[in-house]
Coordinates of C-alpha atoms in Angstrom, one line a residue:
X1 CA -51.7 35.1 1.7
X2 CA -52.3 32.0 3.8
X3 CA -51.6 29.7 0.9
X4 CA -48.3 31.4 0.1
X5 CA -47.4 31.5 3.8
X6 CA -48.0 27.7 4.0
X7 CA -45.7 27.1 1.0
X8 CA -43.0 29.2 2.5
X9 CA -43.3 27.4 5.8
X10 CA -43.0 24.0 4.0
X11 CA -40.0 25.2 2.0
X12 CA -38.3 26.4 5.2
X13 CA -39.0 23.0 6.9
X14 CA -37.6 21.1 3.8
X15 CA -34.5 23.3 3.8
X16 CA -33.9 22.6 7.5
X17 CA -34.4 18.9 6.9
X18 CA -32.0 19.0 4.0
X19 CA -29.4 20.9 6.1
X20 CA -29.7 18.4 8.9
X21 CA -29.4 15.5 6.5
X22 CA -26.3 17.1 4.9
X23 CA -24.7 17.6 8.3
X24 CA -25.4 14.0 9.2
X25 CA -23.8 12.8 6.0
X26 CA -20.9 15.1 6.5
X27 CA -20.4 13.8 10.1
X28 CA -20.7 10.2 8.9
X29 CA -18.1 10.8 6.2
X30 CA -15.7 12.5 8.7
X31 CA -16.1 9.6 11.1
X32 CA -15.4 7.1 8.3
X33 CA -12.2 9.0 7.2
X34 CA -11.0 9.2 10.8
X35 CA -11.5 5.5 11.3
X36 CA -9.7 4.8 8.0
X37 CA -6.9 7.0 9.1
X38 CA -6.6 5.3 12.4
X39 CA -6.6 1.9 10.7
X40 CA -3.8 3.0 8.3
X41 CA -1.7 4.3 11.1
X42 CA -2.2 1.1 13.1
X43 CA -1.3 -1.0 10.0
X44 CA 1.9 1.0 9.4
X45 CA 3.0 1.1 13.1
X46 CA 2.3 -2.6 14.1
X47 CA 4.6 -5.2 12.6
X48 CA 2.7 -7.9 14.5
X49 CA -0.6 -6.8 12.9
X50 CA 0.9 -7.0 9.4
X51 CA 2.5 -10.4 10.0
X52 CA -0.7 -11.9 11.6
X53 CA -3.0 -10.5 8.9
X54 CA -0.7 -11.7 6.1
X55 CA -0.4 -15.1 7.6
X56 CA -4.2 -15.4 8.0
X57 CA -4.8 -14.2 4.4
X58 CA -2.3 -16.7 3.1
X59 CA -3.8 -19.5 5.3
X60 CA -7.3 -18.6 4.0
X61 CA -6.0 -18.8 0.4
X62 CA -4.4 -22.2 1.0
X63 CA -7.6 -23.5 2.8
X64 CA -9.8 -22.2 0.0
X65 CA -7.7 -23.8 -2.7
X66 CA -7.4 -27.1 -0.9
X67 CA -11.1 -27.1 0.0
X68 CA -12.0 -26.4 -3.6
X69 CA -9.9 -29.3 -4.8
X70 CA -11.2 -31.7 -2.2
X71 CA -14.8 -30.6 -2.8
X72 CA -14.5 -31.1 -6.6
X73 CA -12.9 -34.6 -6.1
X74 CA -15.6 -35.6 -3.7
X75 CA -18.3 -34.3 -6.0
X76 CA -16.7 -36.2 -8.9
X77 CA -16.6 -39.4 -6.9
X78 CA -20.2 -39.2 -5.8
X79 CA -21.2 -38.5 -9.4
X80 CA -19.4 -41.5 -10.7
X81 CA -20.8 -43.7 -8.0
X82 CA -24.3 -42.5 -8.7
X83 CA -23.9 -43.2 -12.4
X84 CA -22.6 -46.7 -11.8
X85 CA -25.4 -47.5 -9.3
X86 CA -28.0 -46.0 -11.7
X87 CA -26.7 -48.3 -14.6
X88 CA -26.8 -51.4 -12.5
X89 CA -30.3 -50.6 -11.1
X90 CA -31.7 -49.6 -14.5
X91 CA -30.2 -52.8 -16.0
X92 CA -32.0 -54.9 -13.4
X93 CA -35.3 -53.1 -13.7
X94 CA -35.2 -53.3 -17.5
X95 CA -34.6 -57.1 -17.3
X96 CA -37.5 -57.3 -14.8
X97 CA -39.8 -55.3 -17.1
X98 CA -38.8 -57.5 -20.1
X99 CA -39.6 -60.6 -18.2
X100 CA -43.0 -59.3 -17.2
X101 CA -43.8 -58.3 -20.8
X102 CA -42.8 -61.7 -22.0
X103 CA -45.2 -63.3 -19.5
X104 CA -48.0 -60.9 -20.4
X105 CA -51.0 -62.3 -22.4
X106 CA -52.4 -58.9 -23.3
X107 CA -53.2 -58.4 -27.0
X108 CA -55.5 -55.4 -27.4
X109 CA -54.3 -51.8 -27.2
X110 CA -56.2 -51.2 -24.0
X111 CA -54.9 -54.3 -22.4
X112 CA -51.4 -53.5 -23.4
X113 CA -51.6 -49.9 -22.0
X114 CA -53.0 -51.3 -18.8
X115 CA -50.2 -53.9 -18.7
X116 CA -47.7 -51.2 -19.3
X117 CA -49.0 -49.2 -16.3
X118 CA -49.0 -52.3 -14.1
X119 CA -45.5 -53.2 -15.1
X120 CA -44.3 -49.6 -14.4
X121 CA -45.9 -49.7 -11.0
X122 CA -44.4 -53.1 -10.1
X123 CA -40.8 -52.2 -11.2
X124 CA -41.0 -48.9 -9.2
X125 CA -42.2 -50.7 -6.1
X126 CA -39.6 -53.5 -6.5
X127 CA -36.8 -51.1 -5.6
X128 CA -38.4 -50.0 -2.3
X129 CA -39.9 -46.7 -1.2
X130 CA -36.5 -45.1 -0.3
X131 CA -35.4 -45.1 -3.9
X132 CA -36.1 -42.0 -5.9
X133 CA -36.5 -42.5 -9.6
X134 CA -38.8 -41.7 -12.5
X135 CA -39.7 -44.0 -15.4
X136 CA -40.7 -43.0 -18.9
X137 CA -41.8 -45.3 -21.7
X138 CA -42.2 -44.1 -25.2
X139 CA -42.4 -45.7 -28.7
X140 CA -39.0 -46.3 -30.2
X141 CA -37.9 -44.3 -33.3
X142 CA -37.6 -47.5 -35.5
X143 CA -40.9 -49.1 -34.4
X144 CA -43.2 -49.7 -37.4
X145 CA -45.9 -51.8 -35.6
X146 CA -49.5 -50.8 -36.2
X147 CA -50.2 -51.1 -32.5
X148 CA -49.4 -47.8 -30.8
X149 CA -49.3 -47.6 -27.1
X150 CA -49.6 -44.4 -25.1
X151 CA -46.4 -42.9 -23.7
X152 CA -46.2 -43.2 -19.9
X153 CA -44.4 -41.4 -17.2
X154 CA -44.3 -42.3 -13.5
X155 CA -44.2 -38.8 -12.0
X156 CA -43.3 -35.1 -12.5
X157 CA -40.4 -35.9 -14.8
X158 CA -41.4 -37.0 -18.2
X159 CA -40.2 -37.4 -21.7
X160 CA -39.2 -33.7 -21.9
X161 CA -36.2 -34.5 -19.6
X162 CA -34.8 -37.0 -22.1
X163 CA -32.7 -35.1 -24.6
X164 CA -32.9 -35.8 -28.4
X165 CA -29.2 -36.9 -28.3
X166 CA -30.0 -39.7 -25.8
X167 CA -33.0 -40.8 -27.8
X168 CA -30.9 -41.0 -31.0
X169 CA -28.2 -42.9 -29.2
X170 CA -30.8 -45.5 -27.9
X171 CA -32.3 -45.8 -31.4
X172 CA -28.9 -46.3 -32.9
X173 CA -27.9 -49.1 -30.6
X174 CA -30.9 -50.7 -28.9
X175 CA -28.9 -53.5 -27.4
X176 CA -26.7 -51.2 -25.4
X177 CA -27.6 -49.2 -22.3
X178 CA -27.1 -45.4 -22.8
X179 CA -26.4 -43.0 -20.0
X180 CA -26.5 -39.2 -19.9
X181 CA -26.1 -36.5 -17.2
X182 CA -28.6 -33.6 -17.4
X183 CA -30.3 -30.9 -15.3
X184 CA -33.9 -31.3 -14.1
X185 CA -36.2 -29.0 -12.2
X186 CA -37.9 -30.7 -9.3
X187 CA -39.9 -29.0 -6.6
X188 CA -38.6 -25.6 -7.7
X189 CA -34.9 -26.6 -7.6
X190 CA -32.4 -27.3 -10.3
X191 CA -30.8 -30.7 -9.7
X192 CA -28.4 -32.9 -11.6
X193 CA -29.8 -36.2 -12.7
X194 CA -28.7 -39.4 -14.4
X195 CA -30.9 -40.6 -17.3
X196 CA -30.4 -44.3 -18.4
X197 CA -32.1 -45.4 -21.6
X198 CA -32.8 -49.0 -22.7
X199 CA -35.2 -50.8 -25.1
X200 CA -37.9 -53.5 -24.2
X201 CA -39.8 -55.6 -26.6
X202 CA -43.6 -55.3 -26.1
X203 CA -45.6 -58.1 -27.5
X204 CA -47.6 -57.1 -30.6
X205 CA -46.5 -53.4 -30.2
X206 CA -42.8 -53.8 -30.9
X207 CA -39.8 -52.1 -29.3
X208 CA -40.4 -49.3 -26.8
X209 CA -37.8 -47.1 -25.1
X210 CA -37.6 -47.3 -21.3
X211 CA -35.9 -44.4 -19.6
X212 CA -35.0 -44.3 -15.9
X213 CA -34.4 -40.8 -14.4
X214 CA -32.4 -40.7 -11.2
X215 CA -32.3 -37.2 -9.6
X216 CA -29.2 -36.7 -7.4
X217 CA -31.0 -35.1 -4.5
X218 CA -29.1 -37.1 -1.9
X219 CA -25.8 -36.3 -3.5
X220 CA -26.6 -32.6 -3.6
X221 CA -27.5 -32.6 0.1
X222 CA -24.4 -34.5 0.9
X223 CA -22.2 -32.0 -1.0
X224 CA -24.0 -29.1 0.7
X225 CA -23.2 -30.6 4.1
X226 CA -19.6 -31.2 3.0
X227 CA -19.3 -27.6 1.7
X228 CA -20.7 -26.2 5.0
X229 CA -18.2 -28.4 6.9
X230 CA -15.4 -27.2 4.7
X231 CA -16.4 -23.5 5.3
X232 CA -16.6 -24.0 9.1
X233 CA -13.3 -26.0 9.1
X234 CA -11.7 -23.3 7.0
X235 CA -12.8 -20.5 9.3
X236 CA -11.6 -22.4 12.4
X237 CA -8.3 -23.3 10.7
X238 CA -7.7 -19.7 9.7
X239 CA -8.4 -18.5 13.2
X240 CA -6.1 -21.2 14.6
X241 CA -3.4 -20.1 12.1
X242 CA -3.9 -16.5 13.2
X243 CA -3.6 -17.5 16.9
X244 CA -0.4 -19.4 16.2
X245 CA 0.9 -16.4 14.2
X246 CA 0.1 -14.1 17.2
X247 CA 2.0 -16.4 19.6
X248 CA 5.0 -16.8 17.3
X249 CA 5.2 -13.2 16.3
X250 CA 4.9 -12.1 19.9
X251 CA 8.0 -14.1 20.7
X252 CA 9.9 -12.1 18.1
X253 CA 8.1 -8.7 18.2
X254 CA 8.2 -8.2 22.0
X255 CA 12.0 -8.3 22.2
X256 CA 12.2 -5.9 19.2
X257 CA 9.7 -3.6 20.9
X258 CA 11.7 -3.7 24.1
X259 CA 14.8 -2.9 22.1
X260 CA 13.0 0.1 20.5
X261 CA 11.8 1.4 23.9
X262 CA 15.3 1.0 25.3
X263 CA 16.8 2.8 22.2
X264 CA 14.3 5.7 22.7
X265 CA 15.3 6.0 26.3
X266 CA 19.0 5.9 25.3
X267 CA 18.4 8.7 22.8
X268 CA 16.6 10.7 25.5
X269 CA 19.9 10.6 27.5
X270 CA 19.2 7.7 29.9
X271 CA 22.4 6.0 29.1
X272 CA 22.1 3.3 31.8
X273 CA 19.2 1.6 30.1
X274 CA 19.8 -2.0 28.9
X275 CA 17.8 -4.9 27.4
X276 CA 17.2 -8.1 29.4
X277 CA 19.2 -10.9 27.9
X278 CA 18.1 -14.4 28.7
X279 CA 19.0 -17.7 26.9
X280 CA 21.3 -18.4 24.0
X281 CA 19.0 -18.0 21.0
X282 CA 19.2 -15.3 18.3
X283 CA 17.1 -12.8 20.3
X284 CA 19.4 -13.3 23.3
X285 CA 22.3 -12.6 21.0
X286 CA 20.6 -9.5 19.7
X287 CA 20.0 -8.3 23.3
X288 CA 23.6 -9.0 24.2
X289 CA 24.9 -7.2 21.1
X290 CA 22.6 -4.3 21.8
X291 CA 23.8 -3.9 25.4
X292 CA 27.4 -4.1 24.3
X293 CA 26.7 -1.4 21.8
X294 CA 25.0 0.7 24.5
X295 CA 28.0 0.2 26.8
X296 CA 30.4 1.4 24.0
X297 CA 28.2 4.4 23.2
X298 CA 27.9 5.3 26.8
X299 CA 31.7 5.2 27.3
X300 CA 32.3 7.2 24.2
X301 CA 29.7 9.8 25.0
X302 CA 31.0 10.3 28.5
X303 CA 34.5 10.6 27.1
X304 CA 33.3 13.2 24.5
X305 CA 31.3 15.0 27.2
X306 CA 34.5 15.2 29.3
X307 CA 36.5 16.5 26.4
X308 CA 33.7 19.0 25.6
X309 CA 33.6 20.2 29.1
X310 CA 37.4 20.6 29.1
X311 CA 37.2 22.5 25.8
X312 CA 34.3 24.7 27.0
X313 CA 36.2 25.5 30.2
X314 CA 39.3 26.2 28.3
X315 CA 37.6 28.6 25.9
X316 CA 35.8 30.3 28.7
X317 CA 38.9 30.7 30.8
X318 CA 41.1 31.8 27.9
X319 CA 38.4 34.3 26.8
X320 CA 38.2 35.8 30.3
X321 CA 41.9 35.8 30.9
X322 CA 42.5 37.6 27.6
X323 CA 40.2 40.5 28.4
X324 CA 42.7 42.0 30.9
X325 CA 45.7 42.2 28.7
X326 CA 43.5 43.0 25.7
X327 CA 42.2 46.1 27.6
X328 CA 45.7 47.2 28.2
X329 CA 46.6 46.7 24.5
X330 CA 43.5 48.6 23.5
X331 CA 44.4 51.6 25.6
X332 CA 47.9 51.6 24.1
X333 CA 46.7 51.2 20.6
X334 CA 44.1 54.0 21.0
X335 CA 46.9 56.3 22.2
X336 CA 49.2 55.3 19.2
X337 CA 46.3 55.5 16.8
X338 CA 45.3 58.9 18.0
X339 CA 48.8 60.3 17.3
X340 CA 49.4 58.6 13.9
X341 CA 49.1 61.9 12.1
X342 CA 52.3 63.1 13.7
X343 CA 54.4 60.2 12.5
X344 CA 56.9 61.2 9.9
X345 CA 57.0 57.7 8.5
X346 CA 53.8 56.9 6.6
X347 CA 54.5 53.2 6.9
X348 CA 54.3 53.5 10.7
X349 CA 51.0 55.3 10.4
X350 CA 49.6 52.6 8.1
X351 CA 50.8 50.0 10.5
X352 CA 49.0 51.7 13.3
X353 CA 45.8 51.7 11.4
X354 CA 46.2 47.9 10.6
X355 CA 46.9 47.2 14.2
X356 CA 43.8 49.0 15.3
X357 CA 41.7 47.1 12.7
X358 CA 43.1 43.7 13.7
X359 CA 42.5 44.6 17.4
X360 CA 38.9 45.3 16.6
X361 CA 38.6 41.9 14.9
X362 CA 40.3 40.2 17.9
X363 CA 37.9 41.9 20.3
X364 CA 34.9 40.7 18.2
X365 CA 36.3 37.2 18.1
X366 CA 36.8 37.3 21.9
X367 CA 33.2 38.5 22.3
X368 CA 31.9 35.7 20.1
X369 CA 33.9 33.1 21.9
X370 CA 32.5 34.3 25.2
X371 CA 28.9 34.1 23.8
X372 CA 29.6 30.6 22.4
X373 CA 30.8 29.6 25.8
X374 CA 27.6 30.8 27.4
X375 CA 25.6 28.8 25.0
X376 CA 27.7 25.7 25.6
X377 CA 27.3 26.1 29.4
X378 CA 23.5 26.6 29.1
X379 CA 23.8 30.1 30.7
X380 CA 22.2 32.0 27.9
X381 CA 18.9 33.7 28.8
X382 CA 16.3 35.7 27.0
X383 CA 15.1 39.2 27.9
X384 CA 11.7 39.0 26.2
X385 CA 9.6 42.0 25.2
X386 CA 7.0 42.8 22.5
X387 CA 8.9 44.0 19.4
X388 CA 7.7 45.0 15.9
X389 CA 10.3 43.3 13.7
X390 CA 9.8 45.9 11.0
X391 CA 11.6 48.4 13.1
X392 CA 14.4 46.0 14.0
X393 CA 14.9 45.2 10.3
X394 CA 15.0 49.0 9.6
X395 CA 17.7 49.5 12.2
X396 CA 19.8 46.7 10.8
X397 CA 19.5 47.8 7.2
X398 CA 20.4 51.4 8.2
X399 CA 23.5 50.1 10.0
X400 CA 24.5 48.0 7.0
X401 CA 24.0 50.8 4.5
X402 CA 27.6 52.1 4.5
X403 CA 29.0 48.6 3.9
X404 CA 26.4 48.0 1.1
X405 CA 27.4 51.4 -0.5
X406 CA 31.0 50.4 -0.5
X407 CA 30.2 47.0 -2.0
X408 CA 27.9 48.6 -4.6
X409 CA 24.8 46.8 -3.3
X410 CA 21.3 48.2 -2.6
X411 CA 19.2 46.8 0.3
X412 CA 15.5 46.7 -0.3
X413 CA 13.0 45.9 2.5
X414 CA 9.7 44.3 1.6
X415 CA 7.5 44.5 4.7
X416 CA 3.7 44.2 5.2
X417 CA 1.5 47.0 6.2
X418 CA 0.4 45.2 9.4
X419 CA 2.6 45.1 12.5
X420 CA 5.0 42.2 12.7
X421 CA 4.8 42.1 16.5
X422 CA 6.6 39.2 18.3
X423 CA 7.8 38.5 21.8
X424 CA 11.6 38.3 21.5
X425 CA 14.9 39.4 22.9
X426 CA 15.5 42.3 20.5
X427 CA 19.2 42.4 21.1
X428 CA 19.6 38.8 20.0
X429 CA 17.2 39.0 17.1
X430 CA 19.0 42.2 15.9
X431 CA 22.3 40.3 16.1
X432 CA 20.8 37.5 13.9
X433 CA 19.5 39.9 11.3
X434 CA 22.8 41.9 11.3
X435 CA 24.8 38.7 10.6
X436 CA 22.4 37.7 7.8
X437 CA 22.4 41.1 6.1
X438 CA 26.2 41.6 6.4
X439 CA 26.8 38.2 4.9
X440 CA 24.3 38.9 2.1
X441 CA 26.1 42.1 1.2
X442 CA 29.6 40.5 1.5
X443 CA 28.6 37.5 -0.8
X444 CA 26.2 39.4 -3.0
X445 CA 28.9 40.6 -5.5
X446 CA 27.5 44.1 -5.7
X447 CA 24.0 42.9 -6.6
X448 CA 20.8 43.9 -4.9
X449 CA 19.9 42.4 -1.5
X450 CA 16.2 41.9 -0.6
X451 CA 14.9 41.6 2.9
X452 CA 11.3 40.1 3.2
X453 CA 9.1 40.3 6.3
X454 CA 6.1 38.0 6.5
X455 CA 3.4 37.6 9.2
X456 CA 1.0 34.8 10.0
X457 CA -1.3 34.1 12.9
X458 CA 1.4 32.1 14.8
X459 CA 4.7 33.2 13.4
X460 CA 6.8 36.0 11.9
X461 CA 9.5 35.4 9.4
X462 CA 12.4 37.4 7.8
X463 CA 14.1 36.2 4.6
X464 CA 17.4 37.8 3.6
X465 CA 18.1 37.1 -0.1
X466 CA 21.1 37.9 -2.2
X467 CA 21.9 37.2 -5.8
X468 CA 25.6 36.4 -5.6
X469 CA 27.7 33.3 -5.7
X470 CA 25.1 31.1 -3.9
X471 CA 25.8 27.9 -2.1
X472 CA 27.1 24.6 -3.5
X473 CA 25.2 21.3 -2.9
X474 CA 25.5 20.4 0.8
X475 CA 26.7 23.8 1.9
X476 CA 23.3 24.8 3.3
X477 CA 23.8 22.1 6.0
X478 CA 27.3 23.5 6.9
X479 CA 26.9 27.3 6.9
X480 CA 26.0 27.2 10.6
X481 CA 29.0 25.2 11.6
X482 CA 31.6 27.0 13.8
X483 CA 34.5 28.5 11.8
X484 CA 33.2 26.9 8.5
X485 CA 33.7 28.8 5.3
X486 CA 32.4 28.0 1.8
X487 CA 35.7 29.0 0.2
X488 CA 38.7 28.6 2.6
X489 CA 41.0 30.4 0.1
X490 CA 38.8 33.5 -0.1
X491 CA 40.1 36.4 1.8
X492 CA 37.9 38.1 4.4
X493 CA 37.0 41.6 3.6
X494 CA 34.7 42.6 6.5
X495 CA 36.6 41.1 9.4
X496 CA 34.2 38.2 10.2
X497 CA 35.0 35.8 13.0
X498 CA 33.5 32.6 11.5
X499 CA 31.1 32.3 14.5
X500 CA 28.4 34.7 13.4
X501 CA 26.0 32.2 11.9
X502 CA 26.6 29.7 14.6
X503 CA 25.7 32.3 17.3
X504 CA 22.7 33.3 15.2
X505 CA 21.5 29.7 15.1
X506 CA 21.8 29.4 18.9
X507 CA 19.9 32.7 19.3
X508 CA 17.1 31.4 17.0
X509 CA 16.9 28.1 19.0
X510 CA 16.6 30.1 22.3
X511 CA 13.4 31.6 20.8
X512 CA 12.1 28.1 19.7
X513 CA 12.6 29.5 16.2
X514 CA 14.1 28.3 12.9
X515 CA 17.1 29.6 11.0
X516 CA 17.4 27.9 7.6
X517 CA 19.5 28.4 4.5
X518 CA 19.0 27.7 0.8
X519 CA 21.3 28.5 -2.2
X520 CA 22.4 27.4 -5.6
X521 CA 25.5 28.3 -7.5
X522 CA 24.9 31.4 -9.6
X523 CA 21.4 31.9 -8.2
X524 CA 22.3 33.4 -4.8
X525 CA 21.2 32.3 -1.4
X526 CA 18.3 32.9 1.0
X527 CA 18.4 32.7 4.8
X528 CA 15.1 32.5 6.6
X529 CA 14.5 33.3 10.3
X530 CA 11.1 32.1 11.6
X531 CA 10.0 33.0 15.2
X532 CA 6.8 32.1 17.1
X533 CA 4.8 35.2 17.9
X534 CA 4.3 34.3 21.5
X535 CA 7.2 33.4 23.8
X536 CA 7.4 29.6 24.3
X537 CA 5.3 28.9 21.2
X538 CA 5.9 26.1 18.8
X539 CA 6.3 26.5 15.0
X540 CA 4.5 24.4 12.5
X541 CA 5.1 26.5 9.3
X542 CA 6.7 29.7 8.1
X543 CA 4.9 32.7 6.5
X544 CA 7.6 32.9 3.9
X545 CA 9.1 30.3 1.5
X546 CA 12.7 29.2 1.9
X547 CA 13.5 28.7 -1.8
X548 CA 12.3 30.7 -4.8
X549 CA 10.7 27.6 -6.2
X550 CA 8.2 27.7 -3.3
X551 CA 7.0 31.2 -4.2

């Protein structure tokens, strides 16, 4: 039991450690994504950042290319200089060695080997201790003398460094100095080296090849220093280019930013905002033109506001003034309409019915105009209370049932089982839904009308869908315009005023809600009302799709 308990304990500890590690990795990934998101937003929002970064990158590319070209040219120059110096030095040392061989009196093999070592030591010491070179002496390929001397090398680099191609070249033309570039390994480093080959005549022993190896250590160190200097200079130059770009772009971006800030304040209604205009350059011209445009817009807006105020006052005054004579006319029409059965002339009776119907439409239009004037004056207010929209939809559908029956349409409600409770002014919401349902029946061409109710955590939506004529492209943006009609030639059959959808849109906006339209010819149309569940809330999405394609 104790053993199994220990295993279980270790397993639990390992699981906890794995869980903590997973959480740490998840937190790290989330932090990285957030940082990347902030960087992307900063990149998209800052013109100065993009210009400075692009300038620095282009400057870095130019400095890199230029530095590479200069570096390669300097390296080529040092290489050519080293080869030339090596040739002259090897030529002098070869002549010195030949002179010493000619003055030598050695005859035996041992004496000749000792003389070779002495000559190698003397020619190495003749150039001074600061000169780094290696000497190799080996029997020439064409030497047929019976006296064979040992091959000599002065240090770590020996005959293995000399390539077969160089040895063949020396053997083919002994009278000419042969040069070759190669790579050698010295003190654990790979270094380029110049190998110069010549031939000396050894008394009794015949021709021997003499190779001088010059490692380019100093040149490599020089190029390393030059490369470091180029890197440091490139970084400094790139930073300087970036600093210059910051200064230059600031002179351009700052006025543009100020123009953007002034434009935002203008769009917020602060029409007296202007840009500071100094100097005579292009930016000053931009500021002057911007200010002139703002002056013109301010003048036109004030003119339009004056005209709108006059129009609103006119509509309000006319609507109120018409109510008194309209009341009198209504009383007279009601009396005449009530006695129409006693008219001997059927034409007179029919005219009375038409008069009563048109008076109803006139009263509805007058009521809508008064409501519009309240919206324009900012006097509309909400009487908010908790309402289950399923009941409101039911009342609207029941009221529209006689009209739907006359038009040959059926209205079907699709509501969820859960309550669609929302804080609204039920009178206004009922008016919105009534306008939508009546319009759907009128334009549905006798086809079914569907009313969908959707609920989410933050919003409630109602979609009224018909399958009639639909909307042409662009009509969805115009259906809420006052007195707008999709087909001006089509006769009205239900006595609409042309203001229903406009008032509905204003009612939806009072609730911080959305009223949207979708339609296509032959596919019908859909109107969606979306309301926040709590008064004063903000909408981010709707529980129901606007178009059938989103289903």
